[in-house]
Amino acid sequence: MKPLRLGVNIDHVATVREARGSAYPDPVRAAKLAEAAGADGITAHLREDRRHISDADIERLSRELHIPLNLEMAATDEMLAIALNAKPHAACIVPEKREERTTEGGIDSVGQHNRLAPLVRQLGAARIRVSMFIEPDKQQLDASRSLGAPVVELHTGAYCDATGAEQERLLEKLREAAAYGDSLGLEIHAGHGLTFANVKPVAAIPEIRELNIGHFLVGEAIFVGLENSIRRMRALMDEARSVHRVAAK
Ligand code: PXP
């Protein structure tokens, strides 16, 4: 089976810093620790309202990291200019509403096709790997492909929030979307809301190549430290992948 990468989102280290307007804790230090703990990449969301990650954080992350940076960004001219200047390895296009607490749904690649097309084109021309953060839905996958994005990230938030049979149904939707997206030639990522308790069924989906995980890892770090929290997540992902390998024989 194809390897599964872990992208660690360090936004909420900056959330703690911004709660006091202090200089600490430093999300770049967290990113370097994550790198040492086995993260394959770092994800950071520069929000329009700068509620956690700042422009200076993005500049430092682009300069100081040895692993790929995935910049989560809204589809705005301001963010496009920042991305073209910072030149991260990847840019994940997310919807953004000021009043939301977190990214509440996927971007509408169908309805906003004409607005998104030039943005995706310009990022691609700058050799930034574009990923569309979408709901696990065929139409969204088709539209992302027709936009020319090489990658999609499937929103796992609804699956993570659900329980019982509903969670199983939503997992099946993720499986179907991953298989369909892969058949279109898209690279499949997933993320949002993943924890030690719910990560394994998603990590076992063979077409998924990367998971982006943040809030839970930073919360768990309070109790066990960031490196331990990341190492445990990595181990659960690897276990899910290897069980699937044995089952597939
Ligand atoms: N992927 C995307 C596109 C996101 O917007 C977020 C949240 O910023 C994540 C992954 C990580 O979600 P969480 O912090 O819930 O692990």
XYZ file of N, CA and C and ligand atoms in Angstrom:
763
model
N 0.837 -1.210 0.000
C 0.000 0.000 0.000
C 0.870 1.257 0.000
N 0.337 2.317 -0.571
C 1.119 3.559 -0.634
C 1.328 4.131 0.770
N 2.472 4.774 1.006
C 2.720 5.334 2.342
C 1.740 6.451 2.682
N 1.538 6.641 3.962
C 0.620 7.680 4.444
C 1.434 8.725 5.214
N 1.374 9.968 4.750
C 2.140 11.037 5.408
C 1.294 11.697 6.499
N 1.991 12.233 7.489
C 1.319 13.003 8.541
C 1.755 14.459 8.438
N 0.781 15.320 8.191
C 1.034 16.764 8.226
C 0.532 17.284 9.573
N 1.405 17.938 10.311
C 1.002 18.456 11.629
C 0.648 19.929 11.507
N -0.580 20.232 11.925
C -1.062 21.615 11.884
C -0.737 22.282 13.229
N 0.027 23.381 13.169
C 0.509 24.001 14.417
C -0.262 25.298 14.761
N -1.405 25.513 14.116
C -2.191 26.739 14.355
C -2.454 27.004 15.839
N -2.798 25.919 16.555
C -3.304 26.152 17.910
C -2.205 26.349 18.959
N -0.951 26.183 18.532
C 0.145 26.661 19.377
C 0.083 28.195 19.346
N -0.171 28.726 18.162
C -0.302 30.191 18.023
C -1.574 30.706 18.707
N -2.618 29.867 18.768
C -3.844 30.281 19.473
C -3.531 30.584 20.935
N -2.718 29.734 21.549
C -2.353 29.936 22.960
C -1.532 31.221 23.095
N -0.633 31.455 22.174
C 0.168 32.694 22.197
C -0.745 33.921 22.096
N -1.693 33.849 21.137
C -2.547 35.014 20.890
C -3.542 35.257 22.028
N -3.836 34.213 22.825
C -4.761 34.391 23.952
C -4.245 35.453 24.911
N -2.920 35.637 24.940
C -2.292 36.616 25.808
C -1.602 37.741 25.037
N -1.502 37.575 23.728
C -0.732 38.557 22.958
C 0.732 38.550 23.367
N 1.229 37.366 23.766
C 2.624 37.264 24.208
C 3.513 36.813 23.051
N 4.800 36.568 23.347
C 5.704 36.102 22.286
C 5.798 34.572 22.290
N 5.173 33.912 23.220
C 5.256 32.458 23.359
C 3.869 31.882 23.582
N 3.643 30.587 23.341
C 4.551 29.622 22.751
C 4.739 29.862 21.253
N 5.912 29.483 20.761
C 6.286 29.785 19.374
C 5.880 28.624 18.446
N 4.997 28.868 17.494
C 4.583 27.780 16.597
C 5.718 27.253 15.711
N 6.733 28.073 15.476
C 7.854 27.589 14.653
C 8.672 26.572 15.459
N 8.809 26.835 16.752
C 9.488 25.847 17.613
C 8.691 24.541 17.616
N 7.364 24.650 17.690
C 6.510 23.451 17.646
C 6.695 22.714 16.324
N 6.800 23.448 15.239
C 6.969 22.819 13.921
C 8.279 22.035 13.876
N 9.322 22.603 14.480
C 10.619 21.909 14.471
C 10.573 20.647 15.338
N 9.865 20.738 16.463
C 9.681 19.545 17.310
C 8.882 18.489 16.555
N 7.858 18.929 15.839
C 7.024 17.995 15.066
C 7.887 17.287 14.027
N 8.774 18.055 13.413
C 9.680 17.484 12.418
C 10.532 16.383 13.075
N 11.053 16.683 14.263
C 11.890 15.705 14.967
C 11.084 14.479 15.392
N 9.787 14.654 15.609
C 8.934 13.548 16.070
C 8.393 12.710 14.910
N 8.743 13.061 13.688
C 8.338 12.224 12.555
C 7.237 12.805 11.680
N 6.903 14.080 11.849
C 5.925 14.678 10.929
C 6.549 14.749 9.531
N 5.732 14.508 8.520
C 6.234 14.580 7.144
C 6.079 15.973 6.564
N 5.247 16.789 7.206
C 5.040 18.147 6.732
C 4.385 18.968 7.830
N 4.379 20.286 7.616
C 3.746 21.193 8.581
C 2.655 21.961 7.847
N 1.506 22.084 8.506
C 0.397 22.847 7.944
C 0.115 24.047 8.837
N -0.146 25.188 8.215
C -0.507 26.391 8.978
C -1.536 27.169 8.185
N -2.537 27.672 8.879
C -3.621 28.429 8.244
C -3.467 29.903 8.606
N -3.114 30.703 7.627
C -3.051 32.152 7.849
C -4.451 32.697 7.589
N -5.158 32.972 8.674
C -6.541 33.449 8.514
C -6.557 34.936 8.221
N -7.634 35.333 7.563
C -7.813 36.737 7.203
C -7.753 37.630 8.454
N -8.301 37.137 9.576
C -8.312 37.952 10.802
C -7.073 37.729 11.673
N -6.126 36.906 11.211
C -4.850 36.625 11.916
C -5.111 36.222 13.374
N -6.111 35.366 13.571
C -6.450 35.024 14.968
C -5.420 34.094 15.605
N -4.657 33.371 14.800
C -3.580 32.543 15.398
C -2.264 32.739 14.638
N -2.102 32.102 13.502
C -0.847 32.227 12.743
C -0.729 33.649 12.174
N 0.509 34.183 12.223
C 0.742 35.544 11.718
C 1.561 35.494 10.430
N 1.632 36.627 9.764
C 2.443 36.723 8.542
C 3.907 36.381 8.854
N 4.377 36.867 10.025
C 5.779 36.600 10.396
C 6.006 35.109 10.627
N 4.987 34.405 11.174
C 5.126 32.944 11.355
C 5.325 32.272 9.993
N 4.533 32.688 9.021
C 4.622 32.055 7.689
C 6.003 32.317 7.084
N 6.496 33.546 7.242
C 7.840 33.851 6.713
C 8.887 32.954 7.367
N 8.801 32.824 8.693
C 9.802 31.995 9.393
C 9.647 30.522 9.028
N 8.401 30.040 8.939
C 8.196 28.630 8.574
C 8.784 28.353 7.187
N 8.558 29.275 6.244
C 9.082 29.058 4.884
C 10.608 29.022 4.887
N 11.215 29.835 5.745
C 12.688 29.918 5.782
C 13.319 28.767 6.567
N 12.696 28.379 7.687
C 13.415 27.547 8.654
C 13.099 26.049 8.620
N 11.992 25.667 7.958
C 11.626 24.244 7.979
C 12.444 23.426 6.991
N 12.678 22.141 7.358
C 13.344 21.234 6.417
C 12.334 20.290 5.772
N 11.092 20.332 6.234
C 10.048 19.494 5.641
C 9.031 20.420 4.959
N 8.206 19.880 4.068
C 7.308 20.737 3.290
C 6.307 21.522 4.146
N 6.047 22.741 3.728
C 5.030 23.589 4.369
C 3.783 23.598 3.493
N 2.650 23.352 4.132
C 1.354 23.403 3.454
C 0.615 24.615 4.021
N 0.432 25.633 3.202
C -0.237 26.860 3.655
C -1.730 26.735 3.384
N -2.515 26.748 4.444
C -3.974 26.777 4.254
C -4.371 28.217 4.046
N -5.178 28.459 3.023
C -5.517 29.847 2.692
C -6.900 29.976 2.080
N -7.519 31.124 2.333
C -8.781 31.446 1.670
C -8.467 31.886 0.243
N -9.489 31.801 -0.615
C -9.300 32.166 -2.025
C -9.450 33.677 -2.198
N -8.482 34.425 -1.679
C -8.543 35.888 -1.799
C -7.256 36.395 -2.460
N -7.315 37.614 -2.984
C -6.127 38.200 -3.626
C -5.010 38.397 -2.612
N -5.409 38.801 -1.385
C -4.392 39.022 -0.348
C -3.604 37.736 -0.080
N -4.335 36.623 0.104
C -3.667 35.353 0.420
C -2.863 34.836 -0.774
N -3.390 35.073 -1.969
C -2.655 34.649 -3.165
C -1.295 35.360 -3.208
N -1.287 36.660 -2.943
C -0.034 37.423 -2.979
C 0.945 36.892 -1.924
N 0.424 36.570 -0.750
C 1.291 36.053 0.325
C 1.873 34.694 -0.083
N 1.020 33.841 -0.653
C 1.489 32.510 -1.066
C 2.557 32.635 -2.166
N 2.326 33.522 -3.119
C 3.286 33.647 -4.221
C 4.627 34.175 -3.721
N 4.576 34.951 -2.652
C 5.797 35.485 -2.066
C 6.501 34.439 -1.189
N 5.719 33.714 -0.368
C 6.314 32.740 0.569
C 6.722 31.444 -0.139
N 6.065 31.146 -1.259
C 6.330 29.920 -2.037
C 6.366 28.650 -1.164
N 5.277 28.344 -0.461
C 5.249 27.083 0.280
C 5.233 25.909 -0.695
N 5.533 24.722 -0.193
C 5.474 23.523 -1.034
C 4.053 23.337 -1.580
N 3.058 23.588 -0.712
C 1.664 23.336 -1.078
C 0.760 24.425 -0.519
N -0.390 24.601 -1.175
C -1.404 25.519 -0.656
C -2.735 24.785 -0.680
N -3.405 24.800 0.453
C -4.713 24.142 0.553
C -5.774 25.242 0.601
N -6.670 25.226 -0.374
C -7.663 26.293 -0.478
C -8.874 25.933 0.376
N -9.162 26.787 1.341
C -10.249 26.522 2.293
C -11.259 27.672 2.259
N -12.521 27.367 2.594
C -13.488 28.455 2.724
C -13.219 29.151 4.052
N -13.565 30.410 4.162
C -13.295 31.094 5.431
C -14.394 32.082 5.742
N -14.940 31.959 6.942
C -15.922 32.942 7.416
C -15.378 33.494 8.717
N -15.451 34.784 8.886
C -14.877 35.403 10.083
C -15.513 34.892 11.361
N -16.840 34.629 11.282
C -17.545 34.287 12.528
C -17.375 32.821 12.934
N -16.783 31.979 12.034
C -16.700 30.556 12.379
C -15.551 30.332 13.368
N -15.696 29.249 14.179
C -14.625 28.923 15.116
C -13.524 28.140 14.433
N -13.938 27.290 13.466
C -12.966 26.546 12.680
C -13.542 26.397 11.277
N -12.774 25.812 10.357
C -13.252 25.678 8.976
C -14.434 24.710 8.953
N -15.620 25.261 8.695
C -16.832 24.479 8.944
C -17.250 23.537 7.824
N -16.853 23.798 6.618
C -17.230 22.895 5.531
C -16.171 22.987 4.462
N -16.350 22.200 3.397
C -15.373 22.265 2.317
C -15.640 23.475 1.439
N -14.683 23.756 0.566
C -14.872 24.859 -0.387
C -15.806 24.365 -1.496
N -16.568 25.263 -2.077
C -17.501 24.864 -3.130
C -16.812 24.995 -4.493
N -16.143 23.919 -4.897
C -15.408 23.936 -6.174
C -16.358 24.010 -7.360
N -17.625 23.618 -7.151
C -18.609 23.647 -8.235
C -19.120 25.078 -8.391
N -19.712 25.621 -7.322
C -20.346 26.946 -7.385
C -19.349 28.072 -7.604
N -18.106 27.895 -7.112
C -17.134 28.996 -7.203
C -16.077 28.738 -8.272
N -16.424 27.847 -9.201
C -15.445 27.403 -10.195
C -14.738 28.575 -10.883
N -15.503 29.533 -11.358
C -14.899 30.620 -12.153
C -14.010 31.523 -11.308
N -14.384 31.676 -10.037
C -13.564 32.507 -9.151
C -12.270 31.776 -8.754
N -12.376 30.446 -8.608
C -11.222 29.672 -8.142
C -10.213 29.396 -9.263
N -10.716 29.319 -10.501
C -9.845 28.884 -11.609
C -8.562 29.724 -11.732
N -8.636 31.080 -11.753
C -7.381 31.838 -11.913
C -6.432 31.680 -10.727
N -7.010 31.534 -9.541
C -6.179 31.356 -8.332
C -5.398 30.039 -8.415
N -6.108 28.965 -8.768
C -5.467 27.651 -8.867
C -4.382 27.701 -9.949
N -4.697 28.389 -11.038
C -3.742 28.490 -12.153
C -2.473 29.220 -11.706
N -2.644 30.346 -11.013
C -1.466 31.136 -10.624
C -0.609 30.405 -9.600
N -1.247 29.714 -8.676
C -0.473 28.952 -7.686
C 0.283 27.816 -8.388
N -0.407 27.146 -9.294
C 0.218 26.040 -10.033
C 1.406 26.528 -10.860
N 1.234 27.693 -11.486
C 2.318 28.247 -12.325
C 3.538 28.579 -11.472
N 3.309 28.878 -10.180
C 4.431 29.175 -9.273
C 4.969 27.887 -8.633
N 4.543 26.744 -9.149
C 4.980 25.414 -8.666
C 4.581 25.160 -7.218
N 3.466 25.727 -6.826
C 2.901 25.448 -5.494
C 1.815 24.394 -5.725
N 1.902 23.310 -4.972
C 0.972 22.192 -5.192
C -0.379 22.537 -4.564
N -1.387 22.664 -5.400
C -2.681 23.138 -4.896
C -3.563 21.971 -4.479
N -4.155 22.142 -3.307
C -5.107 21.150 -2.837
C -6.419 21.863 -2.510
N -7.537 21.237 -2.899
C -8.850 21.822 -2.614
C -9.430 21.081 -1.410
N -9.794 21.828 -0.381
C -10.391 21.214 0.821
C -11.888 21.093 0.562
N -12.350 19.866 0.315
C -13.736 19.671 -0.139
C -14.464 18.612 0.699
N -15.783 18.669 0.606
C -16.600 17.602 1.190
C -16.415 16.349 0.335
N -16.546 15.148 0.935
C -16.379 13.919 0.155
C -17.573 13.691 -0.779
N -17.539 14.313 -1.922
C -18.688 14.382 -2.809
C -18.177 14.324 -4.263
N -18.829 13.497 -5.089
C -18.360 13.290 -6.463
C -18.272 14.574 -7.274
N -19.325 15.400 -7.146
C -19.345 16.646 -7.933
C -18.175 17.548 -7.560
N -17.874 17.599 -6.262
C -16.749 18.423 -5.806
C -15.429 17.865 -6.333
N -15.338 16.543 -6.387
C -14.113 15.921 -6.912
C -13.967 16.214 -8.401
N -15.074 16.095 -9.134
C -15.033 16.395 -10.572
C -14.610 17.849 -10.802
N -15.220 18.753 -10.006
C -14.924 20.184 -10.199
C -13.476 20.495 -9.824
N -12.959 19.851 -8.788
C -11.562 20.096 -8.388
C -10.626 19.647 -9.495
N -10.962 18.524 -10.089
C -10.130 18.027 -11.182
C -10.188 18.988 -12.367
N -11.392 19.452 -12.674
C -11.478 20.333 -13.843
C -10.835 21.690 -13.571
N -10.674 22.037 -12.296
C -9.917 23.261 -11.969
C -8.418 23.070 -12.191
N -7.986 21.819 -12.277
C -6.568 21.536 -12.482
C -5.787 21.386 -11.191
N -6.491 21.232 -10.072
C -5.782 21.016 -8.800
C -5.267 19.574 -8.780
N -3.997 19.361 -8.420
C -3.487 17.979 -8.394
C -3.921 17.184 -7.170
N -4.385 17.909 -6.131
C -4.661 17.273 -4.834
C -6.022 17.737 -4.317
N -6.718 16.844 -3.604
C -7.877 17.273 -2.820
C -7.682 16.805 -1.387
N -8.177 17.595 -0.447
C -8.202 17.138 0.948
C -9.661 16.954 1.330
N -10.011 15.726 1.704
C -11.400 15.426 2.066
C -11.651 15.867 3.504
N -12.742 16.591 3.691
C -13.116 17.107 5.020
C -13.646 15.946 5.855
N -12.951 15.627 6.948
C -13.380 14.508 7.796
C -14.198 14.972 9.002
N -14.522 16.263 9.065
C -15.189 16.820 10.245
C -16.519 16.157 10.570
N -17.360 15.919 9.558
C -18.684 15.331 9.829
C -18.517 13.906 10.355
N -17.604 13.138 9.752
C -17.312 11.778 10.236
C -16.846 11.830 11.699
N -15.969 12.763 12.000
C -15.412 12.825 13.365
C -16.480 13.215 14.389
N -17.418 14.056 14.002
C -18.456 14.510 14.929
C -19.557 13.472 15.134
N -19.704 12.534 14.198
C -20.824 11.575 14.255
C -20.475 10.379 15.145
N -21.502 9.598 15.460
C -21.282 8.366 16.237
C -22.083 7.229 15.600
N -21.754 6.010 15.995
C -22.541 4.827 15.632
C -22.714 4.627 14.142
N -23.963 4.307 13.751
C -24.240 3.972 12.353
C -24.009 5.176 11.438
N -24.285 6.364 11.962
C -24.084 7.569 11.154
C -22.587 7.753 10.856
N -21.756 7.468 11.835
C -20.315 7.589 11.603
C -19.852 6.565 10.562
N -20.398 5.370 10.634
C -20.063 4.324 9.659
C -20.479 4.758 8.250
N -21.668 5.368 8.148
C -22.162 5.847 6.848
C -21.221 6.925 6.290
N -20.793 7.830 7.154
C -19.923 8.917 6.704
C -18.520 8.398 6.358
N -18.109 7.336 7.047
C -16.824 6.709 6.708
C -16.904 6.100 5.309
N -18.040 5.488 5.023
C -18.233 4.892 3.700
C -18.170 5.978 2.609
N -18.749 7.137 2.920
C -18.682 8.264 1.958
C -17.232 8.666 1.707
N -16.432 8.697 2.782
C -15.010 9.040 2.630
C -14.299 7.994 1.775
N -14.628 6.714 2.029
C -13.995 5.636 1.244
C -14.336 5.777 -0.237
N -15.629 6.009 -0.506
C -16.055 6.110 -1.910
C -15.420 7.316 -2.583
N -15.383 8.438 -1.861
C -14.803 9.658 -2.442
C -13.315 9.458 -2.702
N -12.621 8.786 -1.783
C -11.174 8.567 -1.959
C -10.931 7.699 -3.192
N -11.731 6.645 -3.354
C -11.548 5.747 -4.502
C -11.880 6.479 -5.804
N -12.956 7.260 -5.782
C -13.353 7.973 -6.995
C -12.310 9.044 -7.359
N -11.866 9.801 -6.370
C -10.866 10.851 -6.619
C -9.581 10.261 -7.158
N -9.169 9.135 -6.592
C -7.952 8.461 -7.046
C -8.115 8.010 -8.497
N -9.315 7.540 -8.841
C -9.545 7.087 -10.222
C -9.501 8.262 -11.206
N -9.727 9.476 -10.701
C -9.629 10.669 -11.562
C -8.182 11.161 -11.679
N -7.281 10.522 -10.919
C -5.876 10.935 -10.957
C -5.534 11.988 -9.913
N -6.462 12.251 -8.980
C -6.182 13.227 -7.916
C -5.413 12.552 -6.787
N -4.511 13.301 -6.137
C -3.891 12.772 -4.909
C -4.837 13.096 -3.758
N -5.092 12.108 -2.914
C -6.115 12.266 -1.877
C -5.490 12.475 -0.501
N -5.876 13.577 0.127
C -5.516 13.850 1.520
C -6.816 13.912 2.326
N -6.702 13.950 3.645
C -7.908 14.083 4.473
C -7.538 14.752 5.781
N -8.514 15.365 6.407
C -8.246 15.968 7.702
C -9.404 16.771 8.239
N -9.278 17.129 9.490
C -10.183 17.928 10.319
C -10.866 17.062 11.365
N -10.554 17.362 12.628
C -11.234 16.688 13.740
C -10.667 15.324 14.094
N -9.559 14.917 13.481
C -9.037 13.562 13.744
C -8.362 13.482 15.114
N -8.595 12.352 15.789
C -8.064 12.112 17.141
C -7.515 10.680 17.196
N -6.909 10.322 18.340
C -6.455 8.934 18.512
C -7.639 7.974 18.333
N -8.830 8.395 18.757
C -9.987 7.491 18.758
C -10.593 7.272 17.366
N -10.454 8.229 16.485
C -11.164 8.081 15.198
C -10.243 8.014 13.979
N -8.917 8.056 14.192
C -8.015 8.171 13.038
C -7.862 6.865 12.259
N -7.951 5.723 12.936
C -7.544 4.483 12.268
C -8.391 4.108 11.043
N -9.723 4.173 11.126
C -10.491 3.815 9.922
C -10.181 4.723 8.725
N -9.856 5.982 8.996
C -9.522 6.898 7.892
C -8.122 6.569 7.362
N -7.189 6.296 8.295
C -5.820 5.967 7.875
C -5.781 4.668 7.062
N -6.769 3.806 7.266
C -6.792 2.521 6.550
C -7.321 2.648 5.119
N -7.857 3.801 4.757
C -8.379 3.970 3.382
C -7.161 4.033 2.437
N -7.007 3.028 1.566
C -5.726 2.880 0.868
C -5.356 4.042 -0.058
N -6.369 4.741 -0.603
C -6.050 5.822 -1.552
C -5.573 7.095 -0.860
N -5.795 7.192 0.442
C -5.402 8.433 1.139
C -3.887 8.447 1.352
N -3.264 9.559 0.970
C -1.804 9.668 1.011
C -1.305 10.575 2.130
N -2.212 11.391 2.692
C -1.753 12.328 3.732
C -2.914 12.694 4.644
N -2.631 12.752 5.942
C -3.611 13.264 6.906
C -3.048 14.545 7.507
N -3.887 15.566 7.638
C -3.474 16.804 8.304
C -4.228 16.919 9.628
N -3.448 16.981 10.708
C -4.038 16.899 12.053
C -3.405 17.958 12.942
N -4.252 18.686 13.703
C -3.711 19.749 14.532
C -4.288 19.858 15.919
N -5.564 20.236 16.006
C -6.160 20.639 17.277
C -5.984 19.571 18.352
N -6.294 18.324 17.993
C -6.178 17.252 18.993
C -4.729 17.070 19.439
N -3.805 17.098 18.494
C -2.386 16.869 18.828
C -1.855 17.931 19.789
N -2.260 19.177 19.549
C -1.787 20.271 20.406
C -2.429 20.150 21.790
N -3.703 19.764 21.847
C -4.372 19.559 23.137
C -3.730 18.425 23.916
N -3.465 17.324 23.243
C -2.868 16.157 23.890
C -1.449 16.473 24.386
N -0.788 17.374 23.690
C 0.584 17.756 24.064
C 0.639 18.336 25.477
N -0.462 18.921 25.927
C -0.500 19.470 27.294
C -0.219 18.353 28.308
N -0.679 17.148 27.992
C -0.554 16.040 28.944
C 0.695 15.192 28.715
N 1.047 14.993 27.453
C 2.144 14.043 27.192
C 3.322 14.676 26.462
N 3.225 15.931 26.091
C 4.275 16.578 25.303
C 3.988 16.417 23.816
N 4.441 17.386 23.034
C 4.108 17.384 21.598
C 4.725 16.192 20.868
N 5.974 15.866 21.216
C 6.625 14.765 20.488
C 5.889 13.450 20.746
N 5.514 13.192 22.007
C 4.803 11.940 22.317
C 3.447 11.908 21.632
N 2.774 13.044 21.633
C 1.452 13.105 21.020
C 1.543 12.785 19.519
N 2.548 13.334 18.860
C 2.728 13.083 17.415
C 3.171 11.636 17.176
N 4.095 11.144 18.025
C 4.585 9.756 17.832
C 3.438 8.757 17.957
N 2.537 9.007 18.922
C 1.406 8.071 19.107
C 0.474 8.124 17.888
N 0.214 9.320 17.382
C -0.651 9.435 16.193
C -0.017 8.699 15.014
N 1.275 8.913 14.852
C 2.016 8.254 13.752
C 1.897 6.727 13.891
N 2.031 6.225 15.136
C 1.976 4.777 15.374
C 0.578 4.238 15.036
N -0.465 4.973 15.413
C -1.832 4.522 15.112
C -2.073 4.502 13.602
N -1.569 5.516 12.914
C -1.712 5.546 11.449
C -1.001 4.346 10.828
N 0.223 4.056 11.307
C 0.990 2.928 10.751
C 0.300 1.599 11.053
N -0.258 1.481 12.261
C -0.981 0.253 12.621
C -2.164 0.049 11.685
N -2.926 1.104 11.452
C -4.109 1.005 10.584
C -3.702 0.583 9.181
N -2.600 1.103 8.714
C -2.105 0.775 7.371
C -1.645 -0.683 7.322
N -0.951 -1.160 8.384
C -0.401 -2.517 8.310
C -1.495 -3.563 8.495
N -2.521 -3.291 9.305
C -3.646 -4.223 9.456
C -4.314 -4.406 8.106
N -4.487 -3.289 7.407
C -5.122 -3.333 6.095
C -4.289 -4.178 5.133
N -2.953 -4.027 5.261
C -2.049 -4.801 4.373
C -2.233 -6.310 4.593
N -2.297 -6.727 5.866
C -2.457 -8.145 6.170
C -3.819 -8.627 5.642
N -4.861 -7.800 5.915
C -6.222 -8.181 5.490
C -6.308 -8.300 3.966
N -5.499 -7.512 3.259
C -5.594 -7.478 1.804
C -4.868 -8.665 1.153
N -4.068 -9.404 1.930
C -3.288 -10.523 1.333
C -4.173 -11.641 0.822
N -7.153 20.349 7.170
C -7.733 21.547 6.947
C -7.952 21.980 5.543
C -8.090 22.384 8.026
O -8.691 23.571 7.775
C -7.797 21.972 9.337
C -8.099 22.877 10.484
O -7.354 24.035 10.372
C -7.174 20.726 9.510
C -6.888 19.921 8.415
C -6.807 20.216 10.872
O -7.947 20.032 11.634
P -7.824 19.774 13.189
O -7.127 20.961 13.759
O -9.216 19.596 13.628
O -6.982 18.517 13.349
